[in-house]
PDB file of C-alpha atoms and ligand atoms in Angstrom:
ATOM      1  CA  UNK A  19     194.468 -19.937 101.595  1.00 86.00           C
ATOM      2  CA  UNK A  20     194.617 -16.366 102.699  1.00 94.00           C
ATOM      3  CA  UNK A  21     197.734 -14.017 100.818  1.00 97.00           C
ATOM      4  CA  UNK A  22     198.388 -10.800 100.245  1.00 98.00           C
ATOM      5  CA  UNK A  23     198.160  -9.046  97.015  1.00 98.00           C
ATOM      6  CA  UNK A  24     200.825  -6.060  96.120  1.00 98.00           C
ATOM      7  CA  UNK A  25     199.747  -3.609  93.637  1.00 98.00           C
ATOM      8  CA  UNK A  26     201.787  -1.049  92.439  1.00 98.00           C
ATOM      9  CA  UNK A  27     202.237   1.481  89.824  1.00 98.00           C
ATOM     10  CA  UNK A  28     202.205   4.623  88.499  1.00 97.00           C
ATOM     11  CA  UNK A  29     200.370   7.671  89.518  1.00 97.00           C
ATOM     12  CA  UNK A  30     196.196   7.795  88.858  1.00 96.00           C
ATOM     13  CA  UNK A  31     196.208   4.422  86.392  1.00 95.00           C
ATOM     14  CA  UNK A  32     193.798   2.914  88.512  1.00 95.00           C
ATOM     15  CA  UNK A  33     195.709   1.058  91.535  1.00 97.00           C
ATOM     16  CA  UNK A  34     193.542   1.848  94.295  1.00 96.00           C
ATOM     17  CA  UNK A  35     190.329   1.438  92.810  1.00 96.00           C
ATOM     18  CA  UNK A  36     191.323  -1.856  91.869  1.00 97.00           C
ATOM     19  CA  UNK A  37     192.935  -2.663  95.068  1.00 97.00           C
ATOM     20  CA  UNK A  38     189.346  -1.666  97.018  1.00 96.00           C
ATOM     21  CA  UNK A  39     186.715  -3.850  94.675  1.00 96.00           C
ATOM     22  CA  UNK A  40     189.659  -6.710  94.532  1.00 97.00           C
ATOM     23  CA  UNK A  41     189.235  -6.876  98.533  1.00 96.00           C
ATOM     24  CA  UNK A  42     185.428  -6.493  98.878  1.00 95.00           C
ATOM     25  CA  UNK A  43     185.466  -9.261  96.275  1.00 95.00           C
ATOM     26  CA  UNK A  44     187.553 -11.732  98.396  1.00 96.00           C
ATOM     27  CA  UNK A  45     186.759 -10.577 102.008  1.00 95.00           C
ATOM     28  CA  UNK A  46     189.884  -8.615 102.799  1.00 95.00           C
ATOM     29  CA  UNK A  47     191.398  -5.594 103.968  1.00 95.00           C
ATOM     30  CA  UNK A  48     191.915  -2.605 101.615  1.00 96.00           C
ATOM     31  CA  UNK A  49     194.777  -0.848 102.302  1.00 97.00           C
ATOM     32  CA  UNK A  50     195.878   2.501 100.236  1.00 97.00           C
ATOM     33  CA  UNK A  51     199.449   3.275 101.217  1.00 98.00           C
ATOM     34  CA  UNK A  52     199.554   6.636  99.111  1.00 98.00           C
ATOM     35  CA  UNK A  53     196.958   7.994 101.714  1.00 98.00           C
ATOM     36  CA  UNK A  54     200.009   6.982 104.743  1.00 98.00           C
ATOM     37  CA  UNK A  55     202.731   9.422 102.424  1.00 98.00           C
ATOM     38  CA  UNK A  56     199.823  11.592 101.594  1.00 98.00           C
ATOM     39  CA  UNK A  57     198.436  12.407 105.655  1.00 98.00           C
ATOM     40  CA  UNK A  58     202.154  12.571 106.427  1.00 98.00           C
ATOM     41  CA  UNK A  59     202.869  15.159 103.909  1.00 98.00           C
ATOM     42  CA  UNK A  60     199.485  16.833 104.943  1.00 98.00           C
ATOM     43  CA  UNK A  61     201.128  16.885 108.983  1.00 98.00           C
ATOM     44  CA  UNK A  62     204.363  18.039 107.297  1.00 98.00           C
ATOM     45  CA  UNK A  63     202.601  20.980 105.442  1.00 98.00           C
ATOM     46  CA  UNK A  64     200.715  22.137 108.353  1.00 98.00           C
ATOM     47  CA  UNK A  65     203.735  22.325 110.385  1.00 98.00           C
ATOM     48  CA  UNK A  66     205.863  23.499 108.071  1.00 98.00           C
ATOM     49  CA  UNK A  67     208.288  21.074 108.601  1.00 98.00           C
ATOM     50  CA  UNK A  68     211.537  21.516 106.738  1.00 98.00           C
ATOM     51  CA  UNK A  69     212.122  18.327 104.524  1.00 98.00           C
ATOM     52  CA  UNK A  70     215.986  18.937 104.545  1.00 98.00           C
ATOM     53  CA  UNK A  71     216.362  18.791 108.117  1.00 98.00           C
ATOM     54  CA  UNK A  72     216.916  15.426 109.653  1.00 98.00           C
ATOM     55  CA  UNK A  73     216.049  16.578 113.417  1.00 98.00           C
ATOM     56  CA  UNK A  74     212.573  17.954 112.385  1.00 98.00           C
ATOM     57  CA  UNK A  75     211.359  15.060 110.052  1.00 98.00           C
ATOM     58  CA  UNK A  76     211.921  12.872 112.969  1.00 98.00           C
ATOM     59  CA  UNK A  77     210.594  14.788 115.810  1.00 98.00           C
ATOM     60  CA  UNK A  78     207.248  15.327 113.862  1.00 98.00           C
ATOM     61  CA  UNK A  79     207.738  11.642 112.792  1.00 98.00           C
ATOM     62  CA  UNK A  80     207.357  10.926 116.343  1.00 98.00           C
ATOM     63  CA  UNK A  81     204.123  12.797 116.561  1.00 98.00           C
ATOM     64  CA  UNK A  82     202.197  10.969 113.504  1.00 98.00           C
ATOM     65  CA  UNK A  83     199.611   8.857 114.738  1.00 98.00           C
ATOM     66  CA  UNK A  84     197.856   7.369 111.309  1.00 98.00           C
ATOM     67  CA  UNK A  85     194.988   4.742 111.725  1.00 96.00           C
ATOM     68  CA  UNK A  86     192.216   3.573 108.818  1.00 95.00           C
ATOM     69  CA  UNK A  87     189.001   3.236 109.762  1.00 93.00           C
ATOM     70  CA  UNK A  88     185.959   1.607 108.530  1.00 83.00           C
ATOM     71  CA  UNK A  89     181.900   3.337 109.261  1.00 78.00           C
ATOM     72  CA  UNK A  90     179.717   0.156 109.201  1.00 75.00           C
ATOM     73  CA  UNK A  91     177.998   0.524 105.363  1.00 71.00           C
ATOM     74  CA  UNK A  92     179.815   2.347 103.709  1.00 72.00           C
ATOM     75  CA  UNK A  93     182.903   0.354 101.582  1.00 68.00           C
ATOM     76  CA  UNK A  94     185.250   3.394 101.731  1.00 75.00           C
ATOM     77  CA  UNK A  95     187.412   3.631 104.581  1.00 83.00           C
ATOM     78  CA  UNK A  96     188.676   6.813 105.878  1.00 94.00           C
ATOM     79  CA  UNK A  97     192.716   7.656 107.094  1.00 97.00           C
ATOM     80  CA  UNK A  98     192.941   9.331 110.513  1.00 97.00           C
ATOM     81  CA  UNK A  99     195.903  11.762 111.511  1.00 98.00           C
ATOM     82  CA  UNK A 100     196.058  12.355 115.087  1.00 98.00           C
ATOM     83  CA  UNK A 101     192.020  11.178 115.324  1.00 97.00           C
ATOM     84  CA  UNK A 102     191.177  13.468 112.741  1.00 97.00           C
ATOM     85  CA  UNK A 103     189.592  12.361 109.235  1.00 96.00           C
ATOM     86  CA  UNK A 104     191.362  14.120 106.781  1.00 98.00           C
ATOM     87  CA  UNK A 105     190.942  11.685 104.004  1.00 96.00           C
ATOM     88  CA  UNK A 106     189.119  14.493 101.569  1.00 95.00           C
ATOM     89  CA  UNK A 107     192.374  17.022 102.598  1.00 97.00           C
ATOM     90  CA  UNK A 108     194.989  14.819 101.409  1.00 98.00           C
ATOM     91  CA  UNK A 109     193.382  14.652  97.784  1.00 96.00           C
ATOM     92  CA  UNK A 110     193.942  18.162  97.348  1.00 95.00           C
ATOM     93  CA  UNK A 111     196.281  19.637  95.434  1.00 94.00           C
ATOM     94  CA  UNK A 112     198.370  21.607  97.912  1.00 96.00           C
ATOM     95  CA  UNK A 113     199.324  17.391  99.373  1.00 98.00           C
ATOM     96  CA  UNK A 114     199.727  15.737  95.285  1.00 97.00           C
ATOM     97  CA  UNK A 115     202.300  18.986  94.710  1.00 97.00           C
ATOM     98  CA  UNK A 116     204.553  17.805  97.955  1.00 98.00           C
ATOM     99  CA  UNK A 117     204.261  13.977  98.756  1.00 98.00           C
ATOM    100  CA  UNK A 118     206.595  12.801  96.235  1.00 98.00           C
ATOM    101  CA  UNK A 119     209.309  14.909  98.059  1.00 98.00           C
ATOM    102  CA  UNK A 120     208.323  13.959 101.519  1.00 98.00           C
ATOM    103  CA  UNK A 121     207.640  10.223 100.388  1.00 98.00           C
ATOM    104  CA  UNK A 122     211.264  10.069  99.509  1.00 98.00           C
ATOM    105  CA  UNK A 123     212.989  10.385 102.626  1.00 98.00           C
ATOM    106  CA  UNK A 124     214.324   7.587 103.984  1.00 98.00           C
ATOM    107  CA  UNK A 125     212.912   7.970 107.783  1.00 98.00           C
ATOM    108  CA  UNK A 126     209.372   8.838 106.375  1.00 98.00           C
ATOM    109  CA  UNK A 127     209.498   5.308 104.316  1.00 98.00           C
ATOM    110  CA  UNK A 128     210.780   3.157 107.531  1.00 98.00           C
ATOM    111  CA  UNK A 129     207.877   4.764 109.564  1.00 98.00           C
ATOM    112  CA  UNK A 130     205.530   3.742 107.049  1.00 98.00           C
ATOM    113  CA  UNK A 131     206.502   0.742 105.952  1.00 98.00           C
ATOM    114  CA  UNK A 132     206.763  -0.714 109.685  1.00 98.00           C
ATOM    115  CA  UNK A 133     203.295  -0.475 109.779  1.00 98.00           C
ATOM    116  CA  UNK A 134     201.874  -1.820 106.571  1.00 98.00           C
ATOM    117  CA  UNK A 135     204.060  -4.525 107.200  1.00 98.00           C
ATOM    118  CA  UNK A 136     202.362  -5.145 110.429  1.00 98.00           C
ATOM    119  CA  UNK A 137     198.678  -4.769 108.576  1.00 97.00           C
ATOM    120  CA  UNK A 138     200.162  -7.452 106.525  1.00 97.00           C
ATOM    121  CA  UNK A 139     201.105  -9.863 109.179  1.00 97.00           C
ATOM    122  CA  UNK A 140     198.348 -11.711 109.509  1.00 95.00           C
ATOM    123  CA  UNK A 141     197.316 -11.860 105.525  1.00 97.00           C
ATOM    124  CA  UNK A 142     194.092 -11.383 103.344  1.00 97.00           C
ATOM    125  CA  UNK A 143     195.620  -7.842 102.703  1.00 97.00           C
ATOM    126  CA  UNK A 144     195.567  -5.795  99.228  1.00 98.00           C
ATOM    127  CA  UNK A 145     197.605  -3.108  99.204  1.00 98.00           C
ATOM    128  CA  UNK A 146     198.640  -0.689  96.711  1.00 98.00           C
ATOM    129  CA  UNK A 147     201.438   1.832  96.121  1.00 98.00           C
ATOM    130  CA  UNK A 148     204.982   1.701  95.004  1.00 98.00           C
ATOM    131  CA  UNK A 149     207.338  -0.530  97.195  1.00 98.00           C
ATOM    132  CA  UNK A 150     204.123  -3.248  98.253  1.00 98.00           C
ATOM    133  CA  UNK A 151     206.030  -5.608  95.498  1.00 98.00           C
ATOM    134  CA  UNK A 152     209.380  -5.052  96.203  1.00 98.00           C
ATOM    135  CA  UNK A 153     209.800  -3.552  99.736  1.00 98.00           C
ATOM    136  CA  UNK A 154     206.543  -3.942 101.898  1.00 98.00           C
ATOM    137  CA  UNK A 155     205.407  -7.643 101.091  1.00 98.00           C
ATOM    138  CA  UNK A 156     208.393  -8.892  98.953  1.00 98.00           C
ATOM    139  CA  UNK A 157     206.411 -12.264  99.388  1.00 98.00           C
ATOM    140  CA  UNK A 158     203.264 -12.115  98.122  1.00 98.00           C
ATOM    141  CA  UNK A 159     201.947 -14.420  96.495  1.00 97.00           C
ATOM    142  CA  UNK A 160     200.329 -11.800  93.979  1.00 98.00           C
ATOM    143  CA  UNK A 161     201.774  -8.883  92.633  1.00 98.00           C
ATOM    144  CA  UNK A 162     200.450  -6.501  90.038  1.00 98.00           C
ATOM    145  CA  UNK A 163     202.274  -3.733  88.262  1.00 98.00           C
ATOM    146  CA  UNK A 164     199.923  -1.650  86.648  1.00 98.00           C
ATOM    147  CA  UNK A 165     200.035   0.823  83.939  1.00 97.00           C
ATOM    148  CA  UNK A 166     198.103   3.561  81.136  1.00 98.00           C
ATOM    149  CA  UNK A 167     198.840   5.761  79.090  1.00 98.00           C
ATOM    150  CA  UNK A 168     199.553   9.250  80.200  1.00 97.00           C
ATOM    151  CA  UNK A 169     196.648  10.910  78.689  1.00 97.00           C
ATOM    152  CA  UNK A 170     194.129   7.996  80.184  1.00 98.00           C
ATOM    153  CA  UNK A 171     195.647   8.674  83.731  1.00 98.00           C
ATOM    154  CA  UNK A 172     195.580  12.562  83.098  1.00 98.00           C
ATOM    155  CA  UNK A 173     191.969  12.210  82.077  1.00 97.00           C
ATOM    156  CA  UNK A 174     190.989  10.184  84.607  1.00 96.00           C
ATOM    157  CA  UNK A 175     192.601  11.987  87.992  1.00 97.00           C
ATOM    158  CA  UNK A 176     190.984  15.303  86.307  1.00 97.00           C
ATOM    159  CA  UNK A 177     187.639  14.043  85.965  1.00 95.00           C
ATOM    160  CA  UNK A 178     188.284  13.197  89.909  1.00 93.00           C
ATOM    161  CA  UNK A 179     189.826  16.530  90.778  1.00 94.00           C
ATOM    162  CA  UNK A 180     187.630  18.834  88.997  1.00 93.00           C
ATOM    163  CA  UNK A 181     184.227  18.232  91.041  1.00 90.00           C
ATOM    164  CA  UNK A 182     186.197  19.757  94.310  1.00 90.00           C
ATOM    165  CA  UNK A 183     188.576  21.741  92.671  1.00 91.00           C
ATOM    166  CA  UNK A 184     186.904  23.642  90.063  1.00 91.00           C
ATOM    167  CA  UNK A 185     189.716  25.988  88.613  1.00 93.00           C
ATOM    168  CA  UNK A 186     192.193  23.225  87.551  1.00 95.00           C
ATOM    169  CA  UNK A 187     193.315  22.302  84.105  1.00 97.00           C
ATOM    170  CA  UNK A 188     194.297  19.082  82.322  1.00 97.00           C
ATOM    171  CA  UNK A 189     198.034  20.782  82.133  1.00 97.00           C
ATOM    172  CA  UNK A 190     198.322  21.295  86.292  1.00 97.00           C
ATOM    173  CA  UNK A 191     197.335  17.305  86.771  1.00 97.00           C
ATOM    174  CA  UNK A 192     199.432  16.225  83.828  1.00 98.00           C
ATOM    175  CA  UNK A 193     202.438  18.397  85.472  1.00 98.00           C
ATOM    176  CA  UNK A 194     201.588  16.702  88.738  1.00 97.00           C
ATOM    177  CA  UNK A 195     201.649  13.108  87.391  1.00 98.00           C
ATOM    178  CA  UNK A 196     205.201  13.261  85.525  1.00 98.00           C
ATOM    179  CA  UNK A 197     206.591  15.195  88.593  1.00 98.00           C
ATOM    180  CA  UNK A 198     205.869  12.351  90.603  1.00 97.00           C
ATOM    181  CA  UNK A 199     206.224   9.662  88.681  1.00 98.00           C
ATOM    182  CA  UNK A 200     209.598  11.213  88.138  1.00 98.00           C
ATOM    183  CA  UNK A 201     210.523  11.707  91.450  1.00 98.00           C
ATOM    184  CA  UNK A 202     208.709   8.203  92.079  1.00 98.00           C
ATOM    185  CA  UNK A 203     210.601   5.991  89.863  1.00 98.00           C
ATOM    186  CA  UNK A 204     214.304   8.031  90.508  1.00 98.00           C
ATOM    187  CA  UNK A 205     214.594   8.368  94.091  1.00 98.00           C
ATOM    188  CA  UNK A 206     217.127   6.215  95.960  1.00 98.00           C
ATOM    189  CA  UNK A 207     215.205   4.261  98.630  1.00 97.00           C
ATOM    190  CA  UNK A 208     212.639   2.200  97.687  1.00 97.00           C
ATOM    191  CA  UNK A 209     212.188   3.790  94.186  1.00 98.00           C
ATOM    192  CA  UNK A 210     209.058   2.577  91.929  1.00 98.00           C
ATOM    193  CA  UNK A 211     210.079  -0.778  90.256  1.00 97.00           C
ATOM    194  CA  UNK A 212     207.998  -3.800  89.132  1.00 98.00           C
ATOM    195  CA  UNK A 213     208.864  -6.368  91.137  1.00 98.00           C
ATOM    196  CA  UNK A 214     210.421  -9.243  88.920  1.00 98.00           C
ATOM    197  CA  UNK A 215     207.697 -11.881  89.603  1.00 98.00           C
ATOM    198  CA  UNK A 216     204.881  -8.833  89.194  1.00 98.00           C
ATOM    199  CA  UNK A 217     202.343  -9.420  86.835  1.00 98.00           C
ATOM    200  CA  UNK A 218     202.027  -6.857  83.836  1.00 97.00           C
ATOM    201  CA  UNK A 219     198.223  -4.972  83.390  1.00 98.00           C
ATOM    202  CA  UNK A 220     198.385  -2.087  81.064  1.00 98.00           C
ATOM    203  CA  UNK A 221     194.631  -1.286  81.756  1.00 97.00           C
ATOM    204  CA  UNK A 222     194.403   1.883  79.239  1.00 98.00           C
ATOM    205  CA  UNK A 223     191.717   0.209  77.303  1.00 97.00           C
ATOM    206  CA  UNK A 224     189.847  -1.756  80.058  1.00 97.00           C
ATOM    207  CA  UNK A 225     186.571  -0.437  82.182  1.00 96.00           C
ATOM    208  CA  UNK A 226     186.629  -0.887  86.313  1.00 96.00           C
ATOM    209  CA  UNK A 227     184.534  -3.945  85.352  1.00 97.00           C
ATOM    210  CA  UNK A 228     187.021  -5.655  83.223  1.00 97.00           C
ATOM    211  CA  UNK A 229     190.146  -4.844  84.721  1.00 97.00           C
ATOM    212  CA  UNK A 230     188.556  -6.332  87.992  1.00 98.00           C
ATOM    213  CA  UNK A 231     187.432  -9.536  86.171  1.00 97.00           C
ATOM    214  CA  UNK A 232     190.645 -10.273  85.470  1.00 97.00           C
ATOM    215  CA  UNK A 233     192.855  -9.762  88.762  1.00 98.00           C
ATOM    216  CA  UNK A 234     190.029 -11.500  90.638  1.00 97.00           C
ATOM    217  CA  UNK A 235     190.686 -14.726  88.013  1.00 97.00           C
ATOM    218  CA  UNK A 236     194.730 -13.980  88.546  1.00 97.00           C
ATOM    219  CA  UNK A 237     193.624 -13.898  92.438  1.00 97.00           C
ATOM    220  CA  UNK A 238     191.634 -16.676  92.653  1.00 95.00           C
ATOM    221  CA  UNK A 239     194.115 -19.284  91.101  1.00 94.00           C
ATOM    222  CA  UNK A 240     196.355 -18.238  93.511  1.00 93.00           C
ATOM    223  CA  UNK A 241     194.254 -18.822  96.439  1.00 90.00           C
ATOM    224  CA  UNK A 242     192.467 -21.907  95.289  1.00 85.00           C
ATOM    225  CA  UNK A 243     189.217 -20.143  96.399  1.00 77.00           C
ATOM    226  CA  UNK A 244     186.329 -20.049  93.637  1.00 71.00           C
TER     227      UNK A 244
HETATM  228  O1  LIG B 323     196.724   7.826  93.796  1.00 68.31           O
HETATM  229  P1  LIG B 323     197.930   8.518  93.277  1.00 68.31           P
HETATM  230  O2  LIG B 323     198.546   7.800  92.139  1.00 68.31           O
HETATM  231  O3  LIG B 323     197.746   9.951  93.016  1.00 68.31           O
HETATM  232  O4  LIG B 323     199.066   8.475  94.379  1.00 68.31           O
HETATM  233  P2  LIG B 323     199.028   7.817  95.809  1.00 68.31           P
HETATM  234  O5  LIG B 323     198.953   6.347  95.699  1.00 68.31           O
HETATM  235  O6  LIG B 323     198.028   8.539  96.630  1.00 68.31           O
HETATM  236  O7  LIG B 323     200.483   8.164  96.318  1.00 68.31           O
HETATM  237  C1  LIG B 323     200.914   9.503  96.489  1.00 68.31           C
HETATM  238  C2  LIG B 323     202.429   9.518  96.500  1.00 68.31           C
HETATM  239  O8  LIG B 323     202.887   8.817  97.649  1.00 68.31           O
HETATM  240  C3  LIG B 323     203.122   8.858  95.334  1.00 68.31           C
HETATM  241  O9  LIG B 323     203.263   9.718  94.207  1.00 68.31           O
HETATM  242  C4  LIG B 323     204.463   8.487  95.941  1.00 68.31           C
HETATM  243  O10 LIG B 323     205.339   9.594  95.969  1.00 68.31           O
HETATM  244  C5  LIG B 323     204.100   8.156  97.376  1.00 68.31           C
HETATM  245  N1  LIG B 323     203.965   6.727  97.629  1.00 68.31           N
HETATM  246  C6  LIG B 323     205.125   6.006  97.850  1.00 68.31           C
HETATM  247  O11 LIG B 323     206.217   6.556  97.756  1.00 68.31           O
HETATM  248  N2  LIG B 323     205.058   4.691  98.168  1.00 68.31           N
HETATM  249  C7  LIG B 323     203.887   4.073  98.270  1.00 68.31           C
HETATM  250  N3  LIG B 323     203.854   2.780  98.621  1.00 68.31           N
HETATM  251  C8  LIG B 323     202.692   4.776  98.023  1.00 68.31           C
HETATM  252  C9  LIG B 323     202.768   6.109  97.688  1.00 68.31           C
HETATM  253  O1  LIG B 324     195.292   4.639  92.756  1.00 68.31           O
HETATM  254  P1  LIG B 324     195.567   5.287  91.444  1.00 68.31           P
HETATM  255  O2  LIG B 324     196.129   6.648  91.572  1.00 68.31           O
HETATM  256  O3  LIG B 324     196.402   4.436  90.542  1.00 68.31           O
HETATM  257  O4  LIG B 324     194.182   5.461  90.678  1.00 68.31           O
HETATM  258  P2  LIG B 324     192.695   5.507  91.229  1.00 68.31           P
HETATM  259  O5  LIG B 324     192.568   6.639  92.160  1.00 68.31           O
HETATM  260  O6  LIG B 324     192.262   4.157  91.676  1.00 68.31           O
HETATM  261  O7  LIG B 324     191.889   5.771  89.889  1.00 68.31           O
HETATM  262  C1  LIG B 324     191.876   6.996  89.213  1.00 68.31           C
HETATM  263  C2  LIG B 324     190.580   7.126  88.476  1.00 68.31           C
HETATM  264  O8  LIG B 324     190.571   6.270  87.334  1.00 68.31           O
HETATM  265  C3  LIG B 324     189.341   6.753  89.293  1.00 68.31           C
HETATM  266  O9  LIG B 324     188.377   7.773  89.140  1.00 68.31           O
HETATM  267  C4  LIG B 324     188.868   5.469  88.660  1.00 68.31           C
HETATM  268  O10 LIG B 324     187.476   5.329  88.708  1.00 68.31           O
HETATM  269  C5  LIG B 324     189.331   5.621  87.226  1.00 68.31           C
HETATM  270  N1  LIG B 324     189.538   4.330  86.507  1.00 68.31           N
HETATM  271  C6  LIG B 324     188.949   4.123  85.297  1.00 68.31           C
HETATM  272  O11 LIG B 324     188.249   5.013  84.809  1.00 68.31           O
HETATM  273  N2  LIG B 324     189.119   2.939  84.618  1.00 68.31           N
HETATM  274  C7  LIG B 324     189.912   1.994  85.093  1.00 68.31           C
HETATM  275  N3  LIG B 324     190.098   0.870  84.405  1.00 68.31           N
HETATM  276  C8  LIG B 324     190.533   2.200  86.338  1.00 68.31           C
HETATM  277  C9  LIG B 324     190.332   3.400  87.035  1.00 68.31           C
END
């Protein structure tokens, strides 16, 4: 039986790396919904569109064309805006400073949710972000909330960041991570919850490795598929 899998959680514990081996593991479609808020915020920057006016948010709403697509061998897929790859631009900084605002207006969260619900349509999707529990896929017949501690997920988005960015400290990630997670878990639409029937995974103390050993188990009992 084909599902979908929700994965949510707060900022740089691990979600989307999980999300991406989970689906190579069972044959399905990775989707990373962060990279939709982040390519919007990225359109939003470059247009300096102003986030307090209604008018503007949906005119360039209107304008957004966002597609994920695959290169044949490699496992990472990339997000398009507008036909243009700009999934090593919307790691930066400059985007992870801005999204959280952006990601909580209402009209930006319709426009993206209508669209990862239509990925999901058709199942074998794994999807992570905030709302895939509670908003996106409110059925699935997985969910996974996960969690670390603060100084694991500060540790482990610097390590990321500081190969491209090269001047940033442990203090400027940390500041980004409780900003958002702030903003994440108190904003009024759609805020960051675990979803009631979500499964728990504080993986502080687990490697890639393990933490994937055991959400492919939780996975496979739910799809009957060995
Ligand atoms: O990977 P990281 O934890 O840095 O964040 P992300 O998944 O790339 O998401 C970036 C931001 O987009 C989050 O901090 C949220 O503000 C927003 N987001 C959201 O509101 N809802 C989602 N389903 C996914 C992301
Ligand atoms: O999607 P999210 O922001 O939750 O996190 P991510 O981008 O998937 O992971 C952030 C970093 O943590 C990546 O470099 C992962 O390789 C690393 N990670 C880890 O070291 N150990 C884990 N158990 C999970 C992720």
């Amino acid at each position: 039986m084909r599902i979908n899998i929700a994965i949510d959680g707060y900022s740089s514990c691990g979600k989307s790396t999980m999300a991406r081996e989970l689906a190579r593991e069972l044959g399905y479609t990775f989707i990373d919904s962060g990279a939709m808020y982040r390519a919007i915020t990225l359109y939003f920057l470059r247009h300096k569109v102003a986030l307090d006016d209604a008018t503007a948010v949906a005119a360039a709403l209107s304008n957004i064309q966002l597609r994920f697509e695959r290169t044949p061998g490699r496992e990472q897929s990339h997000i398009c805006l507008n036909g243009e790859d700009v999934s090593e631009e919307i790691r930066e900084m400059h985007v992870a400073g801005q999204v959280s605002a952006v990601a909580a207006i209402p009209a930006v969260r319709h426009f993206a949710v209508a669209q990862q619900q239509e990925i999901g349509r058709e199942k074998g999707v794994v999807m992570d972000g905030r709302d895939i529990g509670t908003v996106v896929f409110p059925d699935a017949a997985l969910k996974i909330f996960v969690t670390a501690d603060i100084q694991v997920r500060v540790q482990r988005r610097y390590e990321e960041l500081r190969a491209k960015e090269p001047g940033i400290t442990m203090e400027e990630v940390r500041a980004n991570l409780e900003a958002r997670d702030h903003i994440d878990t108190t904003r009024a639409e759609s805020p960051l919850r675990r979803a009631a029937d979500a499964v728990l995974l504080d993986n502080s103390r687990l490697s890639r490795e393990q933490q994937l050993m055991l959400v492919l188990s939780w996975a496979r009992e739910k799809t009957g598929i060995q």
